[in-house]
mmCIF file of C-alpha atoms in Angstrom:
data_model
loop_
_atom_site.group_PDB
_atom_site.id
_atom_site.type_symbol
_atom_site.label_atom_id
_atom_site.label_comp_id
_atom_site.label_asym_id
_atom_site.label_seq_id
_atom_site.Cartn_x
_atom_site.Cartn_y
_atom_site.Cartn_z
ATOM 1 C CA UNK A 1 29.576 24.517 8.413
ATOM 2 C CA UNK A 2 27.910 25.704 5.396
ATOM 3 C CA UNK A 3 24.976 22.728 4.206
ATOM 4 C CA UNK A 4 24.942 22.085 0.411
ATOM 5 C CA UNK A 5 22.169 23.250 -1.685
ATOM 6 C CA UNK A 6 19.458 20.837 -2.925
ATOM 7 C CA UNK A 7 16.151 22.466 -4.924
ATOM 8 C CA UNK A 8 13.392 19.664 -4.163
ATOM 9 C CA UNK A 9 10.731 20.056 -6.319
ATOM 10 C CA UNK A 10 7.361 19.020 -5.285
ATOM 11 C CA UNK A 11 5.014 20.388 -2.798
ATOM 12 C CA UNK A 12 5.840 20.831 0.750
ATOM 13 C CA UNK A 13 2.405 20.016 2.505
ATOM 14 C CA UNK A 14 0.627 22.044 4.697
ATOM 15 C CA UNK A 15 -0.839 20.214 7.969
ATOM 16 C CA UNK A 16 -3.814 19.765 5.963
ATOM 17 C CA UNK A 17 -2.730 17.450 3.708
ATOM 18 C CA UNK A 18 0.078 15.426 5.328
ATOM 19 C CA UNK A 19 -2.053 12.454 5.696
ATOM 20 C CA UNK A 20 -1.826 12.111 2.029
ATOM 21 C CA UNK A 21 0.642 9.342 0.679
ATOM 22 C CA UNK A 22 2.206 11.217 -1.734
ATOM 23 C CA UNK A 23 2.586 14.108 1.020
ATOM 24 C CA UNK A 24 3.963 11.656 3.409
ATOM 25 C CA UNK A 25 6.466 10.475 1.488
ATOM 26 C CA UNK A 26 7.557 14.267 1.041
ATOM 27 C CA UNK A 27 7.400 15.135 4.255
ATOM 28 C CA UNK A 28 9.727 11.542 5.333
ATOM 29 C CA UNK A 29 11.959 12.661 2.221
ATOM 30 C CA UNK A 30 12.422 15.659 3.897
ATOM 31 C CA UNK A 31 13.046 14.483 7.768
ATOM 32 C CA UNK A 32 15.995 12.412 6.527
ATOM 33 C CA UNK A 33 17.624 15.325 4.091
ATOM 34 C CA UNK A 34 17.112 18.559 6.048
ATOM 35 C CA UNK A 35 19.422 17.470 9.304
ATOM 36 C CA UNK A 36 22.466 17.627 6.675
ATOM 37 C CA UNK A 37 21.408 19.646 3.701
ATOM 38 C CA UNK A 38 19.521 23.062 2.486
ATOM 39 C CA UNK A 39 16.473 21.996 1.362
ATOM 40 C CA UNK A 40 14.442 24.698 -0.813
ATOM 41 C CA UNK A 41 11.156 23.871 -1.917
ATOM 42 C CA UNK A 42 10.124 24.622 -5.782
ATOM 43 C CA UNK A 43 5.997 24.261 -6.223
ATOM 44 C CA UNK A 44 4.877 24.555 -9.754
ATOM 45 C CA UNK A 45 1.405 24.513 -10.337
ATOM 46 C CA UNK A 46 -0.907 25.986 -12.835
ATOM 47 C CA UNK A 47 -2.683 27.845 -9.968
ATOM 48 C CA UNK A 48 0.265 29.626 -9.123
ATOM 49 C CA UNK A 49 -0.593 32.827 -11.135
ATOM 50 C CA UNK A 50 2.610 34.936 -10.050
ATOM 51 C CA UNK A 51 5.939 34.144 -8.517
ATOM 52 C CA UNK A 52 5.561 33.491 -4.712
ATOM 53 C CA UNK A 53 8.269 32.992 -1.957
ATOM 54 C CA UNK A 54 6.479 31.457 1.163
ATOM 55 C CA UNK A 55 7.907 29.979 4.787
ATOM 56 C CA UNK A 56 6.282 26.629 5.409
ATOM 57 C CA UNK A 57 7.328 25.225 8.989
ATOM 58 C CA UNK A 58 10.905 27.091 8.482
ATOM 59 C CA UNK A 59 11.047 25.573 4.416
ATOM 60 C CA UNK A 60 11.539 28.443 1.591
ATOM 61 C CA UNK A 61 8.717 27.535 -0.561
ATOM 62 C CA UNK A 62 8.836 29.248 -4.054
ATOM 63 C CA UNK A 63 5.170 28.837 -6.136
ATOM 64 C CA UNK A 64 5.793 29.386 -9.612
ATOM 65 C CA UNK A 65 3.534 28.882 -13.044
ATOM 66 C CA UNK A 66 4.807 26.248 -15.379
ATOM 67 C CA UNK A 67 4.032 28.746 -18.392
ATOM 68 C CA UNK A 68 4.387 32.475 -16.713
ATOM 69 C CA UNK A 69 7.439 31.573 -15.501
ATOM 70 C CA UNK A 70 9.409 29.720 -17.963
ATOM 71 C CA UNK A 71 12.730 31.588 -17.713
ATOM 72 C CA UNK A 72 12.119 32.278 -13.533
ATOM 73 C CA UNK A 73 12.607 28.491 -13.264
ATOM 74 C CA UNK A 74 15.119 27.990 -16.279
ATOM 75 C CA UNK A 75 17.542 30.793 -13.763
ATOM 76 C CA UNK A 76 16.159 29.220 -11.099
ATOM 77 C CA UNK A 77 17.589 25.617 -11.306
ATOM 78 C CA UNK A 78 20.764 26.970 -12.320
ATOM 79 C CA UNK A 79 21.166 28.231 -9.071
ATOM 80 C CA UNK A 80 21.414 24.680 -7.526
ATOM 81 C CA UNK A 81 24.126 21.575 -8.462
ATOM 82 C CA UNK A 82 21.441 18.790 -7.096
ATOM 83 C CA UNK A 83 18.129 18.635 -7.750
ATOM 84 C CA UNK A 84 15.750 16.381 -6.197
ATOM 85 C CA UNK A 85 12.450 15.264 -7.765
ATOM 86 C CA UNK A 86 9.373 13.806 -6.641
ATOM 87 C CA UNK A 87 7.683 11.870 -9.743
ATOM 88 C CA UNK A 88 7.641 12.337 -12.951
ATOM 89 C CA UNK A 89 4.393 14.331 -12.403
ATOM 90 C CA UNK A 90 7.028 17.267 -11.447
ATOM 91 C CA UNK A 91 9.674 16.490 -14.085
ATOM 92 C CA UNK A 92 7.384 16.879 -17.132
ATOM 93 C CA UNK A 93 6.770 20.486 -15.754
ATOM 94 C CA UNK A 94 10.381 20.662 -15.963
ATOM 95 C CA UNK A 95 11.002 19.535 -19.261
ATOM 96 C CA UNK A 96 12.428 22.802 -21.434
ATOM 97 C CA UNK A 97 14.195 23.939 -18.658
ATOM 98 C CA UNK A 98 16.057 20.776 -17.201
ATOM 99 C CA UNK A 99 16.478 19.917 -20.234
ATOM 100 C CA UNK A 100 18.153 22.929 -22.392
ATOM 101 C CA UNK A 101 20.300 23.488 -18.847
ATOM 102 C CA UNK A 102 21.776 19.497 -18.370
ATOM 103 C CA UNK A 103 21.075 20.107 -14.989
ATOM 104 C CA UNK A 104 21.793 17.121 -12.431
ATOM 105 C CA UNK A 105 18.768 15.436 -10.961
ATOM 106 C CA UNK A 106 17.278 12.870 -8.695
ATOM 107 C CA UNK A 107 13.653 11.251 -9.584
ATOM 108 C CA UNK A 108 12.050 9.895 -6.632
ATOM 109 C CA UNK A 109 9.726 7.849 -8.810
ATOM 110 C CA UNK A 110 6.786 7.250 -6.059
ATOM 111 C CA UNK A 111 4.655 5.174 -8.124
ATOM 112 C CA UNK A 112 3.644 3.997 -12.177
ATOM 113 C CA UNK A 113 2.376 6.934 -13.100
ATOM 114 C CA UNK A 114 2.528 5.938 -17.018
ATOM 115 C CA UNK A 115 0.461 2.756 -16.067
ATOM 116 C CA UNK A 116 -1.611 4.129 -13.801
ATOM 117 C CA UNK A 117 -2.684 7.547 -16.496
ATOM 118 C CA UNK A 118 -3.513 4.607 -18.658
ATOM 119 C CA UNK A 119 -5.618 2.340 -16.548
ATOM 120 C CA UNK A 120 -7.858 5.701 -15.507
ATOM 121 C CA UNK A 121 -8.135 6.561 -18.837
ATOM 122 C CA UNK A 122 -6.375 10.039 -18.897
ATOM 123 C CA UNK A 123 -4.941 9.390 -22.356
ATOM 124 C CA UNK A 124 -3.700 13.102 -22.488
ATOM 125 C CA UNK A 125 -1.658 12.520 -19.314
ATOM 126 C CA UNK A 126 -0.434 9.341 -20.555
ATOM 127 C CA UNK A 127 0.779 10.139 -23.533
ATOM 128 C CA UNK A 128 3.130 12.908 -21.999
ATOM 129 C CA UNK A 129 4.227 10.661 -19.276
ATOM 130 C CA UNK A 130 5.096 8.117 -21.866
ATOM 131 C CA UNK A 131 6.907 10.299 -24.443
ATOM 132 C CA UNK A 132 9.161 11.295 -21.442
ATOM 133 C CA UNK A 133 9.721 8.920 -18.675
ATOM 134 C CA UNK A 134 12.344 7.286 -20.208
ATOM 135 C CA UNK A 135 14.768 9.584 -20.967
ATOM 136 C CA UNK A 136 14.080 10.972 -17.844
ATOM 137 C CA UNK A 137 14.773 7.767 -15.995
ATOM 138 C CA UNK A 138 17.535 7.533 -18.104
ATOM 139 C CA UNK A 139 19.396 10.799 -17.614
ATOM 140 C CA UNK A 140 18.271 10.754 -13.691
ATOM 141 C CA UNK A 141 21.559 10.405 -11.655
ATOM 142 C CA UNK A 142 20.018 8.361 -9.210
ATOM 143 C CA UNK A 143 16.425 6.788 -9.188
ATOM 144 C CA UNK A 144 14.298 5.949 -5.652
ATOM 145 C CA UNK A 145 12.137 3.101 -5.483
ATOM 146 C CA UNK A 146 9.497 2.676 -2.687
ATOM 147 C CA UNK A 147 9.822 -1.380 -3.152
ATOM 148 C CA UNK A 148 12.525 -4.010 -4.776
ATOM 149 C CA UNK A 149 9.415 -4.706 -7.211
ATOM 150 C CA UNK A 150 9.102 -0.971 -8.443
ATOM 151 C CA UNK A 151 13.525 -0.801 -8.899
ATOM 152 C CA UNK A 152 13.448 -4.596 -10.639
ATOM 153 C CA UNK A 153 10.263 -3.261 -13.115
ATOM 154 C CA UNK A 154 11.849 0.166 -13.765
ATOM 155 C CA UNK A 155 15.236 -2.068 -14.060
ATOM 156 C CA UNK A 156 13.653 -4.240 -16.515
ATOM 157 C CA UNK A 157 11.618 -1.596 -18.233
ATOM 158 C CA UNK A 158 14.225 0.855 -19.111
ATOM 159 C CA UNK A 159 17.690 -1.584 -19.057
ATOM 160 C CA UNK A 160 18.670 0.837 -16.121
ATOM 161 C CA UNK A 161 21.467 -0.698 -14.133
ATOM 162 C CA UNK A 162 19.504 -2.048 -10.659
ATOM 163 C CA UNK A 163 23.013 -0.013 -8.822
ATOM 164 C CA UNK A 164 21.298 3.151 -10.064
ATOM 165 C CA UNK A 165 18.113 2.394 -8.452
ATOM 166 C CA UNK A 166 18.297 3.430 -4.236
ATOM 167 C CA UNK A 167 15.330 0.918 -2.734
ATOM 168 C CA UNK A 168 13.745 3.336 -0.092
ATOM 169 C CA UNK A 169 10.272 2.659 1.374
ATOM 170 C CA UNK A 170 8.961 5.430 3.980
ATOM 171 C CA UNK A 171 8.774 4.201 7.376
ATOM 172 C CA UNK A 172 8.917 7.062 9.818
ATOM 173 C CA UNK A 173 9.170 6.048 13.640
ATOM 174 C CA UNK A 174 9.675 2.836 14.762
ATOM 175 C CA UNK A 175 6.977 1.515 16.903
ATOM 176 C CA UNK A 176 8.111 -1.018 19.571
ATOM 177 C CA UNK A 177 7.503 -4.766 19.655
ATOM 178 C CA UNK A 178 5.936 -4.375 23.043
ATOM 179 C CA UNK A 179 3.482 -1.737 21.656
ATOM 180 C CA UNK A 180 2.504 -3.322 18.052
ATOM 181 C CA UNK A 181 2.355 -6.463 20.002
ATOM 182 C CA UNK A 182 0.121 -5.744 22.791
ATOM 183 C CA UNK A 183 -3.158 -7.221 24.025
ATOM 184 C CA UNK A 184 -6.334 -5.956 21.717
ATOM 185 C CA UNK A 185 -9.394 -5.640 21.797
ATOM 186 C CA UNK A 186 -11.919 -8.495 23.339
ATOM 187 C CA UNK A 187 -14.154 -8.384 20.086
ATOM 188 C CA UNK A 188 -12.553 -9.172 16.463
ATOM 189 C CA UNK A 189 -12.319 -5.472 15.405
ATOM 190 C CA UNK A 190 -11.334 -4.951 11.449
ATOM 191 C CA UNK A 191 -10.455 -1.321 10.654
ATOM 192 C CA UNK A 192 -10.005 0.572 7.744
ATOM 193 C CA UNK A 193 -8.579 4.261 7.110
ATOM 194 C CA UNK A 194 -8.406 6.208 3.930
ATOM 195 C CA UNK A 195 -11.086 7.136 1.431
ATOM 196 C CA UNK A 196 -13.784 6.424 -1.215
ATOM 197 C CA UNK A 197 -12.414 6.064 -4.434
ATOM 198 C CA UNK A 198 -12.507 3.084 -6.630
ATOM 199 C CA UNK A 199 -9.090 1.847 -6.576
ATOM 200 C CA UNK A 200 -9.387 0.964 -2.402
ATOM 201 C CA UNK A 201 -12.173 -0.764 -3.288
ATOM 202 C CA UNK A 202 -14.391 0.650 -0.196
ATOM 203 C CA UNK A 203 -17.831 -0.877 -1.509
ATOM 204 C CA UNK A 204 -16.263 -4.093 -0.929
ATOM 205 C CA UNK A 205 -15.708 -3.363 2.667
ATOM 206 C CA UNK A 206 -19.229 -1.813 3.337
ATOM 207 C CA UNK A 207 -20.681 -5.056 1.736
ATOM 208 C CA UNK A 208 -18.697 -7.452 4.400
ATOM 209 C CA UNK A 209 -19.425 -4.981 6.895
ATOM 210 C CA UNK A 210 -23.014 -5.051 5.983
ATOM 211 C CA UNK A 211 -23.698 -9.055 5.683
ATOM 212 C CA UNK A 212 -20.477 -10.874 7.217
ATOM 213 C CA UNK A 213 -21.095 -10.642 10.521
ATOM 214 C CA UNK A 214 -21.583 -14.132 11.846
ATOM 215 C CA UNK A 215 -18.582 -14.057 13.656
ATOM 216 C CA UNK A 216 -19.595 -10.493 15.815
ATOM 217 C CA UNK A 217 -16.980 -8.471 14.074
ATOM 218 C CA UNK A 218 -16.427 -5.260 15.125
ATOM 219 C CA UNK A 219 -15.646 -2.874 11.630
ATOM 220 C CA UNK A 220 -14.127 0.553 12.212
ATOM 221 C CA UNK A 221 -13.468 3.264 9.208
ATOM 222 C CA UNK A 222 -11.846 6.294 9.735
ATOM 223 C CA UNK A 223 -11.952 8.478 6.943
ATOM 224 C CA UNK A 224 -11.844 12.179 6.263
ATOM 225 C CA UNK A 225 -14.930 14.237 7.984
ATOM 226 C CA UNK A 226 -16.956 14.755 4.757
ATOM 227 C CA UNK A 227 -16.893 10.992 3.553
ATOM 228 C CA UNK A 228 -17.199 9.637 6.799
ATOM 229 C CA UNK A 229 -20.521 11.523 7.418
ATOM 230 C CA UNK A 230 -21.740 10.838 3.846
ATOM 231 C CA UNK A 231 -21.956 6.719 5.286
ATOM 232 C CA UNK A 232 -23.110 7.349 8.718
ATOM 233 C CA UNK A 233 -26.496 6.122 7.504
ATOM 234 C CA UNK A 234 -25.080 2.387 7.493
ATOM 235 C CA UNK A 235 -23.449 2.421 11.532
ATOM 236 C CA UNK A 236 -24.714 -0.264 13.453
ATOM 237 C CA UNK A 237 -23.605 -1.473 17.132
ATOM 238 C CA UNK A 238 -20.969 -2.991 14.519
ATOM 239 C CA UNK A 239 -20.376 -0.554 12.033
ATOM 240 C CA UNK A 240 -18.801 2.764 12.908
ATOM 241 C CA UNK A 241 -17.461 5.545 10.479
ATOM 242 C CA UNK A 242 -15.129 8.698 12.534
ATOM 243 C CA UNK A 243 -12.281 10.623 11.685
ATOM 244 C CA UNK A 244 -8.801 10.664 13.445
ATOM 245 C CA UNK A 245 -5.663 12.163 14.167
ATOM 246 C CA UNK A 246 -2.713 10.586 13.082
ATOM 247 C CA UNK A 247 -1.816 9.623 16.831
ATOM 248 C CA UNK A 248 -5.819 8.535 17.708
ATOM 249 C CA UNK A 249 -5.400 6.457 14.165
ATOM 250 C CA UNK A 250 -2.664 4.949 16.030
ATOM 251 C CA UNK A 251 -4.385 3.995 19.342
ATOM 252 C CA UNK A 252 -7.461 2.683 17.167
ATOM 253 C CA UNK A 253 -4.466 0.287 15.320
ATOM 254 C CA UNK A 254 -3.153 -0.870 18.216
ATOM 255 C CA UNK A 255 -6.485 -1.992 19.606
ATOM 256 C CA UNK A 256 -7.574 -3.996 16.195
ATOM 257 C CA UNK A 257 -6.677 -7.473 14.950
ATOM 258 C CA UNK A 258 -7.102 -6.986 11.323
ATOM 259 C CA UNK A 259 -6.768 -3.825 8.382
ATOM 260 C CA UNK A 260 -8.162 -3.722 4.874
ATOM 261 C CA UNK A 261 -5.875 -3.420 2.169
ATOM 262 C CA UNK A 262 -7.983 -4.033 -0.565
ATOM 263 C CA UNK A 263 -5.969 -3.779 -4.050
ATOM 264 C CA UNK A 264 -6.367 -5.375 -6.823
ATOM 265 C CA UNK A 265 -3.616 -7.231 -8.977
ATOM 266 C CA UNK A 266 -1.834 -4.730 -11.711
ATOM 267 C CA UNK A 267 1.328 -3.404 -11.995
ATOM 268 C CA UNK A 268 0.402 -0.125 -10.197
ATOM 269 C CA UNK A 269 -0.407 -2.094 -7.016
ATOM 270 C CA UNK A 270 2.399 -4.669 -7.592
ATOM 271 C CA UNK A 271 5.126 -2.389 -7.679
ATOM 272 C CA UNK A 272 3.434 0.212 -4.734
ATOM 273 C CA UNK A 273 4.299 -0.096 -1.015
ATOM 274 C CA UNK A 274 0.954 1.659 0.419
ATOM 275 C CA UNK A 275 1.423 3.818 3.337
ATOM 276 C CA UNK A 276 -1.587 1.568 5.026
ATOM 277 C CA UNK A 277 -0.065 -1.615 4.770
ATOM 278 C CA UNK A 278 3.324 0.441 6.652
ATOM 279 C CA UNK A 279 0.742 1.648 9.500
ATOM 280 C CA UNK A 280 -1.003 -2.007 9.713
ATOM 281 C CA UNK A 281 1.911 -3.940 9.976
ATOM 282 C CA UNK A 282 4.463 -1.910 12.184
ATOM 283 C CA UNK A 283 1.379 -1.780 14.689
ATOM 284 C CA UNK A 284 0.525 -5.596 14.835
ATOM 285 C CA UNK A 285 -2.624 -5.568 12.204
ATOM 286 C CA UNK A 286 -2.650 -7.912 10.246
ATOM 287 C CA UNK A 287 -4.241 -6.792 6.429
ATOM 288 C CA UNK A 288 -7.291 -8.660 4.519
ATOM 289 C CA UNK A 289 -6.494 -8.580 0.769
ATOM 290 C CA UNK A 290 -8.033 -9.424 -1.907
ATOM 291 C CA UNK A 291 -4.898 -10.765 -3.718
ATOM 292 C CA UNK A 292 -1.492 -10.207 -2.055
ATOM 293 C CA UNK A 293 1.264 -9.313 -4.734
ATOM 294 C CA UNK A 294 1.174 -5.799 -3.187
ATOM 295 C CA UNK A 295 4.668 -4.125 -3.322
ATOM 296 C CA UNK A 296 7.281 -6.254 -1.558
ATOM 297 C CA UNK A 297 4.931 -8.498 0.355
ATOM 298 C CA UNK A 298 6.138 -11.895 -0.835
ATOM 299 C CA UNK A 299 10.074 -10.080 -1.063
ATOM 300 C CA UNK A 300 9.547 -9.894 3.108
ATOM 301 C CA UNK A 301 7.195 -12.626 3.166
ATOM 302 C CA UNK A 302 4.404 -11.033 5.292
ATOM 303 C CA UNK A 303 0.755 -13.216 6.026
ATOM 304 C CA UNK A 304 -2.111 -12.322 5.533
ATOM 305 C CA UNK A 305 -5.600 -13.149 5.527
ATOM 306 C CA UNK A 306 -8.117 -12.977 2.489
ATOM 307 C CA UNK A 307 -11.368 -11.658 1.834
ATOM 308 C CA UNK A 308 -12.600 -15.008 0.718
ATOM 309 C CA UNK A 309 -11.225 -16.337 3.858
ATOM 310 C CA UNK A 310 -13.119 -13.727 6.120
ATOM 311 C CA UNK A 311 -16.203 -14.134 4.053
ATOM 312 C CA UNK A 312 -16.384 -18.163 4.497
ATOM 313 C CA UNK A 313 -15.614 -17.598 7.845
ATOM 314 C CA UNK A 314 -11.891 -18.985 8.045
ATOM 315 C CA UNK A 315 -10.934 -16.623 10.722
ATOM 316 C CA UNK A 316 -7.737 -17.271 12.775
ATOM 317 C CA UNK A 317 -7.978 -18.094 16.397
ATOM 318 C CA UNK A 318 -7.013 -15.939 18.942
ATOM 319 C CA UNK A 319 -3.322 -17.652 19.340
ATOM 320 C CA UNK A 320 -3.079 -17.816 15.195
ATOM 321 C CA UNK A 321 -3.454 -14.323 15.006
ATOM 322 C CA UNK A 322 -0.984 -13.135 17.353
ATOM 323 C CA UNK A 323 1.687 -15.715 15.660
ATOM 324 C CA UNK A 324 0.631 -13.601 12.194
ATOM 325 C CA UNK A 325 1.546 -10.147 14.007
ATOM 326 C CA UNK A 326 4.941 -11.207 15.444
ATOM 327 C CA UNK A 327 5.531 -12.822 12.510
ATOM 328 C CA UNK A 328 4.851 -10.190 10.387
ATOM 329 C CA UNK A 329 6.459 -7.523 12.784
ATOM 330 C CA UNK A 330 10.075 -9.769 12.284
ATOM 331 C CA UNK A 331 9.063 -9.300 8.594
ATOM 332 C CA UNK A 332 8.381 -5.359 9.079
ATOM 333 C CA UNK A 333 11.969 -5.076 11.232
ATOM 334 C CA UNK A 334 13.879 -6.387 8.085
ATOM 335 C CA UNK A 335 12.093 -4.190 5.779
ATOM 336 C CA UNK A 336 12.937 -1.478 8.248
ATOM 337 C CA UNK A 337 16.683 -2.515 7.926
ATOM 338 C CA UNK A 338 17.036 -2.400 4.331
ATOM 339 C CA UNK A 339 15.200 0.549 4.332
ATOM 340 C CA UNK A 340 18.018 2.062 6.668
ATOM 341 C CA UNK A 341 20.489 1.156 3.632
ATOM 342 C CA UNK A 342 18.238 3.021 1.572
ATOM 343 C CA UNK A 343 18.965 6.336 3.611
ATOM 344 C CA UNK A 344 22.537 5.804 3.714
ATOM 345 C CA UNK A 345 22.802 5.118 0.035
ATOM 346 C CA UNK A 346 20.948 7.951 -0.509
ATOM 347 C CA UNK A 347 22.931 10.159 2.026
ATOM 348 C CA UNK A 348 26.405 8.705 0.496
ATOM 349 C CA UNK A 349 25.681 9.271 -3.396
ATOM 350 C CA UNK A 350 25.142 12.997 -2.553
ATOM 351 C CA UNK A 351 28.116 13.341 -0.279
ATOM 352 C CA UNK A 352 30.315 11.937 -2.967
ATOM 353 C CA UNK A 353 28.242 14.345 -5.797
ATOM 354 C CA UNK A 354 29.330 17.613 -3.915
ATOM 355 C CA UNK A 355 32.922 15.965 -3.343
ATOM 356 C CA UNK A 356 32.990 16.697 0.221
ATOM 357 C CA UNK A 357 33.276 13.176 2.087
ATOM 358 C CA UNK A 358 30.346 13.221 4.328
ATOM 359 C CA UNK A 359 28.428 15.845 5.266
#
C-alpha cells in the first residue's frame, strides 16, 4: 500500500544531538508517524547556503535557506496535503510561503516560545513570535501540547477550542515496575543530567553539593564532556561530574533515590513537561524542586521533595522513599495512558484528513 505524504519540518537530528529535548521530541514524533506514513524532512536554516537533499538514518532530509530559496520551498510545500510542524520557531520561516499557498498544517507547539523570547530578553525574536503565533495557532488544523497545562493556556490564550488541541507528552519505552522499582544504592545518591545554563539552575546544585552534606549524600552529574570537565575541580569522595550514554544514564537512574529538577515558577516552566522529570520518574527517582507547578505535576499528582526540605535536612526514610517512587510510578502509568490517546488522536485526525479510514 502506498503511505500518505507528510513534509515535517524541523530538523531530523543526527546522533549527536538526540539527547537534546527539542531533538527528542522529534525523533519520538517521528517513531510513532513513520510505521504508517512518508515522512520527508524539510530543514531550513540560515546556514544552509544552497539546496541540499541528504539521507539521515533512511529520512530524505532537504536543507534549504529561508531567503535563497523562497520559491524552492513555496513549490515545495505544494507538493504535500499535510504538513507537520515543530514550533513556531519553524513556522515563522514559513510565513510567505504557507501563507500565500493556504496550505494545511499541524503545529507541534513544544514549548512558550513568545514567553520564553521575552523573559531572555531577545526582543527581536519576540516581537516576530508575537506578531504571528496567533494566527498561526489559529489557522493550525490541529495543535500538540506536551502537557494539559500548555493545551488549557494556549486554550485560554487564543479562545482555541481545547478539541483542537491533541495532549501528547513524549514518553518513549516503557520501563517496567520491577526495574524503576528496584533496590538502589546503599548511600542516598542525588543525580543530575543536563547542562549549565541559567534556567536549570546548576549553581544551586553545586552549592548543596558543596555544603549539604550532613546526611553523606552521594551527588552525581552527568553532563556533556566539555562542561563536565570544566567542574571537575569541585569532585570530592561525594561529588562526581561524568558523561553518559543514554543507556549508562539509565543504569546510573536506576541506582539513585533522588533527581534535580530545578525550575523556577513562570509560565515557560508551568506549561513544559521536561524530558528529565520523564527519565526521573519512569525510573523510580524521585525529583527535588524548587517549586513544583512544573507541567502536569499536580494534573497526575506526582511527590516530590524540596530543596528547602533537603537543605534542613527533612529527608525521607528509606521506606518513605520507596512509597514516593511507586507512588509516583502509578502516577507516571496514567500519564503514559493518556499519552497513548494522544497518539491515537493524532493517528485518527490524519486518517480522516486523507479520507482513507485508517491507514
Amino acid at each position: 500500500m502506498i503511505k500518505a505524504k507528510i513534509l515535517i519540518v524541523g530538523k531530523f537530528p543526527d546522533k549527536s544531538e538526540r539527547l537534546d529535548g527539542m531533538m527528542i521530541r522529534i525523533m519520538e514524533i517521528d517513531r510513532i508517524l513513520s510505521a504508517k506514513y512518508d515522512l520527508t524532512y524539510l530543514d531550513i536554516n540560515f546556514r544552509n547556503k544552497s539546496p541540499k537533499i541528504d539521507e539521515v538514518d533512511g529520512r530524505r532530509v532537504i536543507r534549504l535557506n529561508p531567503i535563497y530559496s523562497v520559491f524552492h520551498i513555496y513549490f515545495l510545500l505544494k507538493e504535500y496535503e499535510l504538513i507537520y510542524i515543530h514550533s513556531l520557531i519553524n513556522f515563522v520561516k514559513l510565513i510567505p510561503q504557507i501563507t500565500i499557498g493556504s496550505r494545511s498544517y499541524l503545529i507541534d507547539i513544544h514549548g512558550a516560545v513568545v514567553e520564553e523570547s521575552l523573559s531572555s530578553k531577545a526582543y527581536a525574536k519576540f516581537i516576530i513570535f508575537m506578531l504571528f503565533e496567533k494566527v498561526a495557532f489559529k489557522r493550525s488544523l490541529r495543535l500538540l501540547a506536551v502537557s494539559h497545562a500548555m493545551a488549557d493556556f494556549y486554550a485560554s490564550k487564543y479562545g482555541i477550542g481545547r478539541e483542537k488541541i491533541i495532549v501528547l507528552p513524549i514518553f518513549g519505552e516503557l520501563i517496567e515496575e520491577s526495574m524503576a522499582l528496584r533496590g538502589r544504592s546503599e548511600k542516598i545518591t542525588i543525580i543530575y543530567a543536563g547542562g549549565d545554563q541559567t534556567w536549570q539552575n546548576f549553581d544551586i546544585m553545586l552549592k548543596i553539593a558543596q555544603t549539604n552534606n550532613a546526611n553523606e549524600i552521594r551527588y552525581e552529574f552527568f553532563m556533556p564532556k566539555k562542561i563536565a570537565e570544566k567542574y571537575k575541580k569541585f569532585e570530592s569522595s561525594d561529588i562526581k561530574f561524568s558523561t553518559a550514554s543514554g543507556s549508562e544514564l539509565l543504569e546510573n537512574y536506576f541506582r539513585s533515590h533522588f533527581g534535580f529538577l530545578l525550575r523556577e515558577e513562570n509560565i515557560v516552566n508551568r506549561i513544559a513537561t521536561p524530558t528529565k522529570f520523564i527519565e526521573y520518574v519512569s525510573s523510580g527517582v524521585v525529583p527535588i524542586v524548587i517549586q513544583p507547578k512544573i507541567g502536569d505535576m499536580s494534573y497526575y499528582g506526582y511527590r516530590y521533595i524540596t530543596v528547602d526540605d533537603l537543605e534542613a535536612g527533612r529527608m525521607p526514610f528509606e521506606e518513605s522513599i520507596a512509597e514516593l517512587r511507586s507512588h509516583n510510578y502509578n502516577c507516571y502509568l496514567a500519564q503514559r495512558h493518556d499519552a497513548n490517546n494522544g497518539i491515537e488522536q493524532l493517528h485518527q485526525f490524519i486518517s480522516d484528513f486523507y479520507g482513507k479510514g485508517a491507514l
